[in-house]
mmCIF file of C-alpha atoms in Angstrom:
data_model
loop_
_atom_site.group_PDB
_atom_site.id
_atom_site.type_symbol
_atom_site.label_atom_id
_atom_site.label_comp_id
_atom_site.label_asym_id
_atom_site.label_seq_id
_atom_site.Cartn_x
_atom_site.Cartn_y
_atom_site.Cartn_z
ATOM 1 C CA SER A 9 0.132 0.151 -0.047
ATOM 2 C CA GLN A 10 1.002 3.628 -0.590
ATOM 3 C CA THR A 11 2.128 5.835 2.252
ATOM 4 C CA ILE A 12 3.227 9.432 2.591
ATOM 5 C CA HIS A 13 5.595 10.645 5.319
ATOM 6 C CA GLN A 14 6.410 14.055 6.430
ATOM 7 C CA TRP A 15 9.095 15.427 8.624
ATOM 8 C CA PRO A 16 9.766 17.077 11.021
ATOM 9 C CA ALA A 17 6.245 16.948 12.573
ATOM 10 C CA THR A 18 7.018 20.280 14.537
ATOM 11 C CA LEU A 19 9.664 22.748 14.153
ATOM 12 C CA VAL A 20 10.291 26.115 16.167
ATOM 13 C CA GLN A 21 12.851 28.360 14.129
ATOM 14 C CA PRO A 22 13.974 31.838 14.478
ATOM 15 C CA VAL A 23 13.418 34.617 12.037
ATOM 16 C CA GLY A 24 16.242 34.426 9.404
ATOM 17 C CA SER A 25 17.143 30.881 9.848
ATOM 18 C CA PRO A 26 16.815 28.229 6.910
ATOM 19 C CA LEU A 27 14.172 25.656 6.630
ATOM 20 C CA SER A 28 13.915 22.195 5.089
ATOM 21 C CA LEU A 29 10.800 20.199 5.121
ATOM 22 C CA GLU A 30 10.952 16.617 3.534
ATOM 23 C CA CYS A 31 8.108 14.581 2.248
ATOM 24 C CA THR A 32 8.490 11.022 0.812
ATOM 25 C CA VAL A 33 5.901 8.713 -0.903
ATOM 26 C CA GLU A 34 6.236 4.919 -0.656
ATOM 27 C CA GLY A 35 4.578 2.235 -2.605
ATOM 28 C CA THR A 36 3.816 4.218 -5.818
ATOM 29 C CA SER A 37 5.824 5.681 -8.811
ATOM 30 C CA ASN A 38 5.576 8.854 -10.685
ATOM 31 C CA PRO A 39 3.248 10.552 -8.251
ATOM 32 C CA ASN A 40 2.166 14.068 -8.699
ATOM 33 C CA LEU A 41 3.488 15.929 -5.577
ATOM 34 C CA TYR A 42 1.968 19.067 -3.768
ATOM 35 C CA TRP A 43 2.984 21.379 -0.851
ATOM 36 C CA TYR A 44 0.026 23.209 0.746
ATOM 37 C CA ARG A 45 0.270 25.680 3.668
ATOM 38 C CA GLN A 46 -2.305 26.391 6.284
ATOM 39 C CA ALA A 47 -1.895 29.527 8.414
ATOM 40 C CA ALA A 48 -3.512 29.694 11.807
ATOM 41 C CA GLY A 49 -7.241 29.917 11.279
ATOM 42 C CA ARG A 50 -7.099 30.109 7.501
ATOM 43 C CA GLY A 51 -7.579 27.919 4.762
ATOM 44 C CA LEU A 52 -5.273 25.795 2.749
ATOM 45 C CA GLN A 53 -3.035 27.402 0.170
ATOM 46 C CA LEU A 54 -1.465 25.466 -2.629
ATOM 47 C CA LEU A 55 2.120 26.428 -2.686
ATOM 48 C CA PHE A 56 3.841 24.160 -5.174
ATOM 49 C CA TYR A 57 3.252 21.133 -7.242
ATOM 50 C CA SER A 58 5.457 18.800 -9.210
ATOM 51 C CA VAL A 59 4.679 16.350 -11.991
ATOM 52 C CA GLY A 60 8.203 14.644 -12.149
ATOM 53 C CA ILE A 61 11.732 15.002 -11.096
ATOM 54 C CA GLY A 62 13.018 18.405 -11.228
ATOM 55 C CA GLN A 63 9.794 19.915 -12.303
ATOM 56 C CA ILE A 64 8.260 22.381 -9.961
ATOM 57 C CA SER A 65 5.407 24.818 -10.513
ATOM 58 C CA SER A 66 4.934 27.687 -8.040
ATOM 59 C CA GLU A 67 1.336 28.829 -7.372
ATOM 60 C CA VAL A 68 2.155 32.022 -5.515
ATOM 61 C CA PRO A 69 5.101 34.222 -5.115
ATOM 62 C CA GLN A 70 6.785 33.737 -1.574
ATOM 63 C CA ASN A 71 9.885 33.247 0.499
ATOM 64 C CA LEU A 72 9.888 29.504 -0.147
ATOM 65 C CA SER A 73 11.109 26.951 -2.732
ATOM 66 C CA ALA A 74 10.492 23.468 -3.522
ATOM 67 C CA SER A 75 12.633 20.751 -5.144
ATOM 68 C CA ARG A 76 12.109 17.030 -6.252
ATOM 69 C CA PRO A 77 15.458 15.355 -6.235
ATOM 70 C CA GLN A 78 13.881 11.893 -6.560
ATOM 71 C CA ASP A 79 10.859 10.560 -7.846
ATOM 72 C CA ARG A 80 9.170 10.203 -4.495
ATOM 73 C CA GLN A 81 10.798 12.802 -2.622
ATOM 74 C CA PHE A 82 9.653 16.532 -2.256
ATOM 75 C CA ILE A 83 11.531 19.353 -0.215
ATOM 76 C CA LEU A 84 10.300 22.598 0.706
ATOM 77 C CA SER A 85 12.895 25.115 1.712
ATOM 78 C CA SER A 86 13.694 28.571 2.676
ATOM 79 C CA LYS A 87 16.965 30.405 2.878
ATOM 80 C CA LYS A 88 15.869 32.890 5.514
ATOM 81 C CA LEU A 89 12.547 32.373 7.372
ATOM 82 C CA LEU A 90 9.915 35.239 8.144
ATOM 83 C CA LEU A 91 7.415 35.430 10.764
ATOM 84 C CA SER A 92 4.642 34.963 8.134
ATOM 85 C CA ASP A 93 5.917 31.570 7.171
ATOM 86 C CA SER A 94 4.604 30.199 10.258
ATOM 87 C CA GLY A 95 2.062 27.648 9.591
ATOM 88 C CA PHE A 96 0.994 24.040 9.177
ATOM 89 C CA TYR A 97 2.528 22.523 6.004
ATOM 90 C CA LEU A 98 1.147 19.631 4.205
ATOM 91 C CA CYS A 99 2.441 17.540 1.511
ATOM 92 C CA ALA A 100 0.109 15.503 -0.568
ATOM 93 C CA TRP A 101 0.282 13.091 -3.747
ATOM 94 C CA ASN A 102 -2.037 11.766 -6.361
ATOM 95 C CA ARG A 103 -2.823 8.184 -6.918
ATOM 96 C CA LEU A 104 -3.650 8.973 -10.613
ATOM 97 C CA ALA A 105 -2.400 12.174 -12.305
ATOM 98 C CA ASN A 106 -5.624 13.256 -13.734
ATOM 99 C CA THR A 107 -7.839 12.881 -10.621
ATOM 100 C CA GLY A 108 -8.524 15.160 -7.959
ATOM 101 C CA GLU A 109 -8.204 12.434 -5.150
ATOM 102 C CA LEU A 110 -5.175 13.678 -3.068
ATOM 103 C CA PHE A 111 -3.499 11.826 -0.260
ATOM 104 C CA PHE A 112 -2.108 14.162 2.552
ATOM 105 C CA GLY A 113 0.753 13.602 4.805
ATOM 106 C CA GLU A 114 0.518 14.206 8.584
ATOM 107 C CA GLY A 115 1.766 17.708 8.335
ATOM 108 C CA SER A 116 4.630 19.777 9.713
ATOM 109 C CA ARG A 117 3.791 22.475 12.147
ATOM 110 C CA LEU A 118 6.513 25.450 11.778
ATOM 111 C CA THR A 119 6.621 28.277 14.262
ATOM 112 C CA VAL A 120 8.939 31.234 13.278
ATOM 113 C CA LEU A 121 9.821 33.216 16.291
ATOM 114 C CA ASP B 26 -11.924 25.951 -11.829
ATOM 115 C CA ALA B 27 -15.320 27.225 -10.602
ATOM 116 C CA LYS B 28 -15.735 28.745 -7.236
ATOM 117 C CA THR B 29 -17.766 27.287 -4.501
ATOM 118 C CA THR B 30 -19.978 28.604 -1.768
ATOM 119 C CA GLN B 31 -20.482 26.892 1.545
ATOM 120 C CA PRO B 32 -22.000 27.871 4.838
ATOM 121 C CA THR B 33 -19.414 28.811 7.248
ATOM 122 C CA SER B 34 -20.685 26.381 10.105
ATOM 123 C CA MET B 35 -23.268 23.942 10.714
ATOM 124 C CA ASP B 36 -24.265 21.907 13.792
ATOM 125 C CA CYS B 37 -25.670 18.343 13.772
ATOM 126 C CA ALA B 38 -26.910 16.045 16.450
ATOM 127 C CA GLU B 39 -25.169 12.667 16.981
ATOM 128 C CA GLY B 40 -26.873 9.784 15.145
ATOM 129 C CA ARG B 41 -28.731 12.124 12.770
ATOM 130 C CA ALA B 42 -27.945 12.685 9.173
ATOM 131 C CA ALA B 43 -25.526 15.789 8.402
ATOM 132 C CA ASN B 44 -26.536 17.420 5.086
ATOM 133 C CA LEU B 45 -23.775 19.799 3.882
ATOM 134 C CA PRO B 46 -24.696 22.086 1.049
ATOM 135 C CA CYS B 47 -22.513 23.521 -1.626
ATOM 136 C CA ASN B 48 -23.312 25.989 -4.440
ATOM 137 C CA HIS B 49 -21.210 25.979 -7.686
ATOM 138 C CA SER B 50 -23.268 27.873 -9.985
ATOM 139 C CA THR B 51 -20.363 28.465 -12.523
ATOM 140 C CA ILE B 52 -19.539 25.011 -12.942
ATOM 141 C CA SER B 53 -18.530 23.831 -16.384
ATOM 142 C CA GLY B 54 -19.387 20.595 -18.302
ATOM 143 C CA ASN B 55 -16.038 18.834 -17.558
ATOM 144 C CA GLU B 56 -15.614 19.970 -13.884
ATOM 145 C CA TYR B 57 -15.816 17.433 -11.046
ATOM 146 C CA VAL B 58 -17.239 18.095 -7.414
ATOM 147 C CA TYR B 59 -14.888 16.812 -4.787
ATOM 148 C CA TRP B 60 -15.453 16.743 -1.130
ATOM 149 C CA TYR B 61 -12.650 16.678 1.571
ATOM 150 C CA ARG B 62 -12.729 16.904 5.340
ATOM 151 C CA GLN B 63 -10.235 18.038 7.842
ATOM 152 C CA ILE B 64 -10.117 17.115 11.226
ATOM 153 C CA HIS B 65 -8.344 19.445 13.620
ATOM 154 C CA SER B 66 -4.559 19.421 13.272
ATOM 155 C CA GLN B 67 -4.495 16.639 10.682
ATOM 156 C CA GLY B 68 -4.268 16.675 6.816
ATOM 157 C CA PRO B 69 -7.356 16.558 4.631
ATOM 158 C CA GLN B 70 -9.118 13.362 3.935
ATOM 159 C CA TYR B 71 -10.744 12.599 0.591
ATOM 160 C CA ILE B 72 -14.491 11.823 1.030
ATOM 161 C CA ILE B 73 -16.202 11.414 -2.386
ATOM 162 C CA HIS B 74 -16.508 13.088 -5.708
ATOM 163 C CA GLY B 75 -18.906 12.981 -8.794
ATOM 164 C CA LEU B 76 -19.466 14.642 -12.192
ATOM 165 C CA LYS B 77 -23.332 14.407 -12.488
ATOM 166 C CA ASN B 78 -24.631 11.138 -11.130
ATOM 167 C CA ASN B 79 -25.234 10.765 -7.429
ATOM 168 C CA GLU B 80 -22.543 8.748 -5.627
ATOM 169 C CA THR B 81 -22.182 6.912 -2.563
ATOM 170 C CA ASN B 82 -19.390 5.252 -0.684
ATOM 171 C CA GLU B 83 -18.774 3.982 2.740
ATOM 172 C CA MET B 84 -18.285 7.385 4.018
ATOM 173 C CA ALA B 85 -21.004 9.383 2.455
ATOM 174 C CA SER B 86 -23.259 10.267 -0.312
ATOM 175 C CA LEU B 87 -23.034 13.075 -2.904
ATOM 176 C CA ILE B 88 -26.279 14.397 -4.366
ATOM 177 C CA ILE B 89 -25.668 16.694 -7.423
ATOM 178 C CA THR B 90 -28.554 18.667 -8.890
ATOM 179 C CA GLU B 91 -29.758 18.080 -12.275
ATOM 180 C CA ASP B 92 -28.215 21.425 -13.305
ATOM 181 C CA ARG B 93 -25.076 20.841 -11.497
ATOM 182 C CA LYS B 94 -25.034 24.181 -9.888
ATOM 183 C CA SER B 95 -25.134 22.835 -6.304
ATOM 184 C CA SER B 96 -24.611 19.600 -4.427
ATOM 185 C CA THR B 97 -25.077 18.171 -0.925
ATOM 186 C CA LEU B 98 -22.789 15.887 1.087
ATOM 187 C CA ILE B 99 -24.636 13.476 3.169
ATOM 188 C CA LEU B 100 -23.333 11.785 6.255
ATOM 189 C CA PRO B 101 -26.074 9.367 7.088
ATOM 190 C CA HIS B 102 -25.321 8.817 10.863
ATOM 191 C CA ALA B 103 -22.922 11.439 11.954
ATOM 192 C CA THR B 104 -20.787 10.742 14.836
ATOM 193 C CA LEU B 105 -18.728 12.877 17.236
ATOM 194 C CA ARG B 106 -15.567 11.882 15.095
ATOM 195 C CA ASP B 107 -17.141 13.609 11.916
ATOM 196 C CA THR B 108 -16.725 16.936 13.559
ATOM 197 C CA ALA B 109 -14.312 18.649 11.038
ATOM 198 C CA VAL B 110 -14.092 21.340 8.424
ATOM 199 C CA TYR B 111 -15.826 20.063 5.021
ATOM 200 C CA TYR B 112 -14.481 21.235 1.757
ATOM 201 C CA CYS B 113 -16.464 21.438 -1.445
ATOM 202 C CA ILE B 114 -14.149 21.704 -4.388
ATOM 203 C CA VAL B 115 -14.904 21.993 -8.029
ATOM 204 C CA ARG B 116 -12.140 20.928 -10.321
ATOM 205 C CA GLY B 117 -11.825 20.335 -14.161
ATOM 206 C CA SER B 118 -9.909 17.314 -15.491
ATOM 207 C CA GLY B 119 -6.314 17.811 -15.975
ATOM 208 C CA ASN B 120 -2.916 16.391 -15.761
ATOM 209 C CA THR B 121 -1.882 17.851 -12.479
ATOM 210 C CA GLY B 122 -4.794 17.117 -10.209
ATOM 211 C CA LYS B 123 -4.116 20.072 -8.097
ATOM 212 C CA LEU B 124 -6.983 21.340 -5.487
ATOM 213 C CA ILE B 125 -7.903 24.841 -4.627
ATOM 214 C CA PHE B 126 -9.240 24.753 -1.315
ATOM 215 C CA GLY B 127 -11.820 27.556 0.117
ATOM 216 C CA GLN B 128 -12.802 27.997 3.402
ATOM 217 C CA GLY B 129 -15.215 25.146 4.120
ATOM 218 C CA THR B 130 -17.928 24.280 6.375
ATOM 219 C CA THR B 131 -17.201 23.668 10.086
ATOM 220 C CA LEU B 132 -19.522 20.786 11.023
ATOM 221 C CA GLN B 133 -19.970 20.229 14.822
ATOM 222 C CA VAL B 134 -21.509 16.953 15.695
ATOM 223 C CA LYS B 135 -23.202 17.280 19.157
ATOM 224 C CA PRO B 136 -24.132 14.618 21.708
#
């Protein structure tokens, strides 16, 4: 069966520090991968999606970047965190590329102080 | 993708059916209706989706009006564990599968 893992689960970082959140999917190949963010009390915002290795599409301009170095690995990064980067970050994948049935990870809660 | 309108919040008594409405009056012919829910501090969970026929699975039923401008998600026997934010999303077919989430409906199931 397919599984998706994110880490770390929680993270507290000072303003200006770097960030790396990692997501891996197991049990499937060539998944579409997604990063969403949910700020406190807000809805889910799509940040990036990827249809293949090295292919990244950004949905909104921001202080973050994404990379996909391997087929089932998706990384969210920042060189210098801002207070506004705080939130709940969720990675997701598609079972089939042309459907809207997404499977989400457990999430990574980031607090920037 | 078409926008959706949902009530901000709803209450439901435990054991009763929860009927969550969604308006999507600008939906086009090739757009599907998806429903997800998000329990506090967890990732969203896929519930069901449909194009124009009513759909049912082990979690819920989806009723889509004939003109497809609105739909209703039905949880037949709500439990306390169904308390969550429910999102109605309209999405066209495509090769990325990306979903744009709105604010959803916060369903509170009460004992």
